[in-house]
Structures are given as structure tokens and as C-alpha cells.
C-alpha positions as semicolon CSV with decimal commas, in nm:
position;residue;x (nm);y (nm);z (nm)
1;X;0,000;0,000;0,000
2;X;0,136;0,342;-0,100
3;X;0,232;0,565;0,187
4;X;0,049;0,900;0,160
5;X;0,284;1,197;0,188
6;X;0,251;1,570;0,245
7;X;0,327;1,612;-0,126
8;X;0,018;1,402;-0,215
9;X;-0,203;1,628;-0,003
10;X;-0,051;1,939;-0,162
11;X;-0,112;1,805;-0,515
12;X;-0,471;1,710;-0,427
13;X;-0,545;2,062;-0,303
14;X;-0,318;2,244;-0,554
15;X;-0,132;2,422;-0,277
16;X;0,233;2,423;-0,172
17;X;0,398;2,148;0,035
18;X;0,510;2,407;0,291
19;X;0,151;2,525;0,338
20;X;0,036;2,166;0,404
21;X;0,325;2,110;0,644
22;X;0,247;2,424;0,843
23;X;-0,126;2,344;0,849
24;X;-0,058;1,997;0,992
25;X;0,142;2,142;1,281
26;X;-0,126;2,404;1,351
27;X;0,078;2,704;1,238
28;X;-0,104;3,022;1,348
29;X;-0,011;3,197;1,022
30;X;-0,225;2,956;0,815
31;X;-0,587;3,055;0,752
32;X;-0,849;2,855;0,938
33;X;-1,023;2,752;0,613
34;X;-0,699;2,623;0,461
35;X;-0,612;2,436;0,778
36;X;-0,952;2,266;0,785
37;X;-0,921;2,165;0,417
38;X;-0,576;2,019;0,475
39;X;-0,686;1,821;0,781
40;X;-0,998;1,694;0,602
41;X;-0,796;1,587;0,296
42;X;-0,529;1,422;0,513
43;X;-0,797;1,215;0,683
44;X;-0,966;1,130;0,353
45;X;-0,640;1,016;0,190
46;X;-0,528;0,819;0,498
47;X;-0,226;1,035;0,574
48;X;-0,025;0,933;0,882
49;X;0,263;1,145;1,010
50;X;0,609;0,989;0,986
51;X;0,744;1,013;1,342
52;X;1,099;0,937;1,227
53;X;1,098;1,223;0,977
54;X;0,944;1,456;1,235
55;X;1,199;1,363;1,499
56;X;1,489;1,393;1,257
57;X;1,383;1,749;1,192
58;X;1,455;1,818;1,558
59;X;1,776;1,613;1,567
60;X;1,659;1,294;1,740
61;X;1,464;0,975;1,663
62;X;1,349;0,876;2,014
63;X;1,502;0,531;1,962
64;X;1,786;0,342;2,130
65;X;1,959;0,041;1,978
66;X;2,024;-0,262;2,198
67;X;2,281;-0,515;2,071
68;X;2,306;-0,853;2,246
69;X;2,553;-1,138;2,184
70;X;2,291;-1,414;2,195
71;X;1,919;-1,481;2,245
72;X;1,939;-1,856;2,316
73;X;1,921;-1,816;2,693
74;X;1,685;-1,591;2,894
75;X;1,982;-1,369;2,994
76;X;1,936;-1,104;2,724
77;X;1,556;-1,095;2,746
78;X;1,565;-1,018;3,119
79;X;1,809;-0,730;3,062
80;X;1,598;-0,599;2,773
81;X;1,288;-0,600;2,995
82;X;1,465;-0,366;3,236
83;X;1,588;-0,142;2,953
84;X;1,242;-0,113;2,803
85;X;1,074;-0,025;3,132
86;X;1,296;0,281;3,177
87;X;1,314;0,394;2,815
88;X;0,945;0,346;2,732
89;X;0,856;0,560;3,034
90;X;1,070;0,832;2,873
91;X;0,903;0,802;2,532
92;X;1,193;0,613;2,375
93;X;1,149;0,295;2,169
94;X;1,401;0,010;2,152
95;X;1,551;-0,153;1,842
96;X;1,707;-0,494;1,919
97;X;1,979;-0,674;1,722
98;X;2,152;-1,006;1,797
99;X;2,518;-1,060;1,709
100;X;2,517;-1,439;1,740
101;X;2,855;-1,436;1,922
102;X;3,013;-1,309;1,597
103;X;3,223;-0,989;1,619
104;X;3,175;-0,923;1,246
105;X;2,799;-0,936;1,282
106;X;2,830;-0,715;1,589
107;X;3,017;-0,459;1,378
108;X;2,741;-0,473;1,116
109;X;2,482;-0,419;1,392
110;X;2,669;-0,114;1,521
111;X;2,677;0,035;1,173
112;X;2,309;-0,054;1,123
113;X;2,214;0,136;1,439
114;X;2,421;0,430;1,319
115;X;2,236;0,431;0,984
116;X;1,903;0,414;1,170
117;X;2,022;0,730;1,349
118;X;1,938;0,594;1,693
119;X;1,988;0,835;1,982
120;X;2,214;0,590;2,165
121;X;2,337;0,229;2,179
122;X;2,335;-0,021;2,468
123;X;2,555;-0,321;2,399
124;X;2,695;-0,643;2,548
125;X;3,003;-0,751;2,353
126;X;3,098;-1,070;2,171
127;X;3,468;-0,997;2,227
128;X;3,659;-0,732;2,422
129;X;3,948;-0,764;2,174
130;X;3,754;-0,700;1,852
131;X;3,573;-0,387;1,727
132;X;3,753;-0,152;1,968
133;X;3,824;0,087;1,680
134;X;3,452;0,088;1,601
135;X;3,357;0,180;1,959
136;X;3,617;0,459;1,960
137;X;3,495;0,585;1,621
138;X;3,137;0,600;1,744
139;X;3,246;0,774;2,064
140;X;3,436;1,031;1,858
141;X;3,119;1,081;1,649
142;X;2,941;1,155;1,981
143;X;2,715;0,850;1,967
144;X;2,604;0,783;2,328
145;X;2,704;0,425;2,419
146;X;2,660;0,212;2,732
147;X;2,811;-0,134;2,782
148;X;2,670;-0,401;3,013
149;X;2,793;-0,739;3,141
150;X;3,054;-0,795;2,868
151;X;3,259;-0,477;2,845
152;X;3,551;-0,342;2,634
153;X;3,808;-0,376;2,914
154;X;4,054;-0,088;2,918
155;X;3,827;0,170;2,755
156;X;3,672;0,459;2,948
157;X;3,302;0,392;2,888
158;X;2,974;0,396;3,083
159;X;2,914;0,039;3,199
160;X;2,699;-0,187;3,417
161;X;2,870;-0,500;3,549
162;X;2,893;-0,744;3,839
163;X;3,215;-0,841;4,018
164;X;3,298;-1,161;3,826
165;X;3,623;-1,209;4,019
166;X;3,486;-1,189;4,372
167;X;3,172;-1,393;4,308
168;X;3,376;-1,669;4,140
169;X;3,618;-1,662;4,432
170;X;3,338;-1,696;4,688
171;X;3,169;-1,979;4,496
172;X;3,493;-2,181;4,473
173;X;3,559;-2,109;4,840
174;X;3,216;-2,252;4,925
175;X;3,287;-2,569;4,726
176;X;3,622;-2,616;4,900
177;X;3,474;-2,561;5,247
178;X;3,218;-2,832;5,160
179;X;3,500;-3,077;5,102
180;X;3,560;-3,046;4,727
181;X;3,930;-3,054;4,643
182;X;3,945;-3,149;4,272
183;X;3,749;-2,865;4,114
184;X;3,736;-2,833;3,736
185;X;3,670;-2,496;3,576
186;X;3,507;-2,501;3,232
187;X;3,636;-2,168;3,105
188;X;3,460;-1,936;2,861
189;X;3,626;-1,788;2,550
190;X;3,951;-1,594;2,606
191;X;3,815;-1,283;2,432
192;X;3,526;-1,243;2,678
193;X;3,675;-1,048;2,967
194;X;3,432;-1,199;3,219
195;X;3,602;-1,532;3,149
196;X;3,943;-1,394;3,246
197;X;3,804;-1,254;3,572
198;X;3,628;-1,580;3,664
199;X;3,945;-1,781;3,599
200;X;4,133;-1,537;3,825
201;X;3,877;-1,586;4,103
202;X;3,898;-1,964;4,061
203;X;4,278;-1,971;4,084
204;X;4,298;-1,732;4,380
205;X;4,044;-1,935;4,578
206;X;4,249;-2,251;4,520
207;X;4,561;-2,063;4,629
208;X;4,394;-1,942;4,951
209;X;4,336;-2,304;5,055
210;X;4,680;-2,415;4,930
211;X;4,532;-2,637;4,660
212;X;4,784;-2,654;4,373
213;X;4,652;-2,532;4,038
214;X;4,644;-2,812;3,779
215;X;4,633;-2,722;3,408
216;X;4,429;-3,036;3,340
217;X;4,150;-2,894;3,557
218;X;4,107;-2,582;3,343
219;X;3,916;-2,666;3,024
220;X;3,878;-2,400;2,757
221;X;3,539;-2,418;2,594
222;X;3,271;-2,240;2,397
223;X;2,936;-2,131;2,535
224;X;2,678;-2,392;2,433
225;X;2,515;-2,697;2,593
226;X;2,714;-2,910;2,347
227;X;3,039;-2,747;2,458
228;X;2,956;-2,841;2,817
229;X;2,886;-3,200;2,714
230;X;3,215;-3,215;2,524
231;X;3,405;-3,081;2,827
232;X;3,257;-3,359;3,046
233;X;3,347;-3,619;2,782
234;X;3,704;-3,487;2,770
235;X;3,740;-3,519;3,148
236;X;3,610;-3,875;3,150
237;X;3,812;-3,984;2,846
238;X;4,135;-3,859;3,007
239;X;4,043;-4,026;3,339
240;X;4,102;-3,699;3,522
241;X;3,978;-3,734;3,883
242;X;3,745;-3,450;3,987
243;X;3,475;-3,394;4,246
244;X;3,332;-3,058;4,132
245;X;3,276;-2,848;3,820
246;X;3,251;-2,470;3,808
247;X;3,130;-2,363;3,462
248;X;3,149;-2,022;3,297
249;X;2,774;-2,022;3,218
250;X;2,456;-2,217;3,293
251;X;2,455;-2,363;2,943
252;X;2,800;-2,516;2,993
253;X;2,712;-2,643;3,340
254;X;2,385;-2,801;3,227
255;X;2,550;-2,963;2,923
256;X;2,823;-3,111;3,145
257;X;2,581;-3,214;3,421
258;X;2,347;-3,395;3,182
259;X;2,640;-3,582;3,026
260;X;2,778;-3,684;3,366
261;X;2,439;-3,818;3,472
262;X;2,414;-4,014;3,146
263;X;2,752;-4,167;3,233
264;X;2,621;-4,277;3,572
265;X;2,781;-4,007;3,786
266;X;2,581;-3,907;4,091
267;X;2,527;-3,532;4,135
268;X;2,611;-3,392;4,384
269;X;2,730;-3,702;4,573
270;X;3,019;-3,772;4,334
271;X;3,042;-3,443;4,146
272;X;2,913;-3,102;4,254
273;X;2,821;-2,867;3,967
274;X;2,798;-2,487;3,982
275;X;2,798;-2,201;3,733
276;X;2,776;-1,828;3,671
277;X;2,522;-1,608;3,485
278;X;2,225;-1,772;3,648
279;X;1,894;-1,758;3,461
280;X;1,566;-1,950;3,480
281;X;1,753;-2,241;3,317
282;X;1,919;-2,320;3,650
283;X;1,584;-2,400;3,814
284;X;1,431;-2,618;3,542
285;X;1,703;-2,886;3,536
286;X;1,758;-3,181;3,769
287;X;1,915;-3,140;4,011
288;X;1,859;-2,766;4,032
289;X;2,180;-2,578;3,963
290;X;2,387;-2,375;4,208
291;X;2,481;-2,054;4,029
292;X;2,583;-1,691;4,061
293;X;2,281;-1,486;3,954
294;X;2,337;-1,127;3,837
295;X;2,033;-0,899;3,883
296;X;1,959;-0,893;3,511
297;X;1,642;-0,681;3,523
298;X;1,822;-0,421;3,737
299;X;2,120;-0,437;3,502
300;X;1,891;-0,337;3,217
301;X;1,734;-0,053;3,416
302;X;2,075;0,086;3,511
303;X;2,200;0,062;3,152
304;X;1,891;0,254;3,036
305;X;1,945;0,522;3,301
306;X;2,308;0,563;3,190
307;X;2,213;0,597;2,822
308;X;1,954;0,864;2,914
309;X;2,229;1,054;3,096
310;X;2,451;1,040;2,789
311;X;2,172;1,138;2,549
312;X;2,082;1,441;2,760
313;X;2,444;1,539;2,822
314;X;2,712;1,371;2,608
315;X;2,979;1,538;2,824
316;X;2,855;1,372;3,144
317;X;3,108;1,148;3,328
318;X;3,140;0,785;3,215
319;X;2,992;0,615;3,521
320;X;3,056;0,251;3,612
321;X;2,779;0,072;3,803
322;X;2,878;-0,251;3,984
323;X;2,576;-0,458;4,087
324;X;2,566;-0,729;4,352
325;X;2,520;-1,078;4,207
326;X;2,369;-1,337;4,441
327;X;2,507;-1,689;4,486
328;X;2,208;-1,925;4,485
329;X;2,291;-2,257;4,654
330;X;2,088;-2,544;4,511
331;X;2,084;-2,922;4,499
332;X;2,364;-2,961;4,241
333;X;2,631;-2,884;4,503
334;X;2,495;-3,031;4,827
335;X;2,243;-3,295;4,934
336;X;2,096;-3,056;5,188
337;X;2,082;-2,755;4,951
338;X;1,744;-2,577;4,955
339;X;1,525;-2,691;4,668
340;X;1,385;-2,362;4,539
């Protein structure tokens, strides 16, 4: 169906486009009769104002782009819910793009948002090593940007994060105090900075209890259920003795836990399993999964508040918000864990 424009109304009435435009915005210099004719014709032809064109006239589009690395788990959707609550209340709509854990696609999404002339971008990265030049270019072009969860480590940017290091440290400490001494860490990708921080927490907790670090107990992996399954297979094939697994994400933990159960391992009696980035997934598996749960909804709200600050005042300080993630103890790490 053809979109009716101001030009169509002008041609229908044999008047100028500028006259139609001024009549539609209730310009006091337009005669009442002309204004009524324009409004009547606009209704008759089915004219609908183009909000994007109107907003561009005033230098904004009332939209914010949100770029997420994946939409497989509920992680991104919970953050987006928080973002939308804040932005919608301020008359701003959200455009969402998924990068599929691919830095090249992420770059395309950044450029897409720029072409859409969004007022700002909220993003969680695929890699802290890639696309840094793109973030710097957009900053130089005065595009308001806020990073959450996965951040471009080393750049001065507004960000919303949790303390990956400390929460990993505390979780490993809990496992050790419960008698686990051979703890495997299924590590996330090297170019996700959260992974580096969680490995650091894991190693420092072992060191505190004078448990020697063993390279065989650190397994580099991807991010999927299948990657978790493969990590468990690798451990069993190499006959590496272990009594606990700490996984980078729920997906890895669940993949490993399901494979161990298939192989006849008792969880948590023989192997305790815990993870980070807790979502609803951790409560719908058996046994329910012990995990570090970031406040995802709040993370989204804080990210939205930061982008509003930057939109209103691009020169405002680049604030860093560190949220408290909660360690939820469940049945996968102890027989007497609360079954929520």
C-alpha cells in the first residue's frame, strides 16, 4: 500500500507542500479555512505522520539500539525488559539486534544502528578484543554508548557489570569448604573479559586453601550446551579425577551435568556442579543448579538510566555501576541444599 505523503495532499489541493506542512502542525499563520481543508484531505487520503521524519527534523529519533551477543538463553531478554521499562517511560522505543557471538555481525549491527540514526546504543560484547576501533569511532562521532555485562576492558566507557572475580572466588571457596578438592573450571572464551576474571577468582580461591593449580583442571570451551557436554566427555576420556565443576555459564554447566548423569555419575554425591550467569535455566534442570545470579532486570534498568544521561548530556562522566550478584545454593552442590 502506497504511503500517503505531504506532497500528495498538496497536489490534491493544488497548494504548496510548505503550506500543508504548516497546516498539519497548527501554524497560526495559516488561515483557518486552509487548515480545515488540509486536515480533512489528510484524513480522507489516509495520511499518517512519519514520526521518524518529524523527529529527525529536531535532531533525534526517540530510539535506542540494543545489541546482544545471543538470544538462546533468557539472559538477554531479562536485561531488555529492564531497559524497556525505563526507556518506554521516557518516550523512547528500543531496536534490538543479535550478534550471534560473531564480532563481524556485531560490527554490522553497530553500523546498522548508526544508519538508523538511533539516539544511543546499549551493547553487550561478543569480544573485548575486537571492534575496539569501532567503539572509539562512534564515541568520537558523539554516539552515546553504554556497555553491560561484557565490556571493552581498558576503555573509558559507561558500563553496568557485576564483580565476576569476587563472586567466582566466593563460589569456589564454598565448594572447597564443603570438602571439594578437585574442582574443574570449564572456562569461557579468552576474548570475553568476564572469562578472564572468573578464571582469576577460581585460581585465587584454590591458592587461599593451598590447593595446587592443575592445568588439566582448566578446560577452555565455547558457550553452548554441546560445549559443556564435550568438556565432560574430555574429562572422563582422560580419566582426570574430579569432584566438582565450576562452569562459565549455565549452558556449559547443564551440558556437562546432563552428560555426567548419562555416564552414571551421581550429582552432587560424586560431582558437585555450579555455574555463573544464572537464569531460569538453572531452576528447570535436575538437580537444580547452584549458580551466581546477576540482577539482570536491574542491570537493564541501570543501563537505560546511563544511556539517558549520555543522550541528555554527552559530556557527562562515564559512570561505572557494579551490581551485587547473588550466589544461589541449590541441589547440584549439596544434598541438603534448599530446593527452590
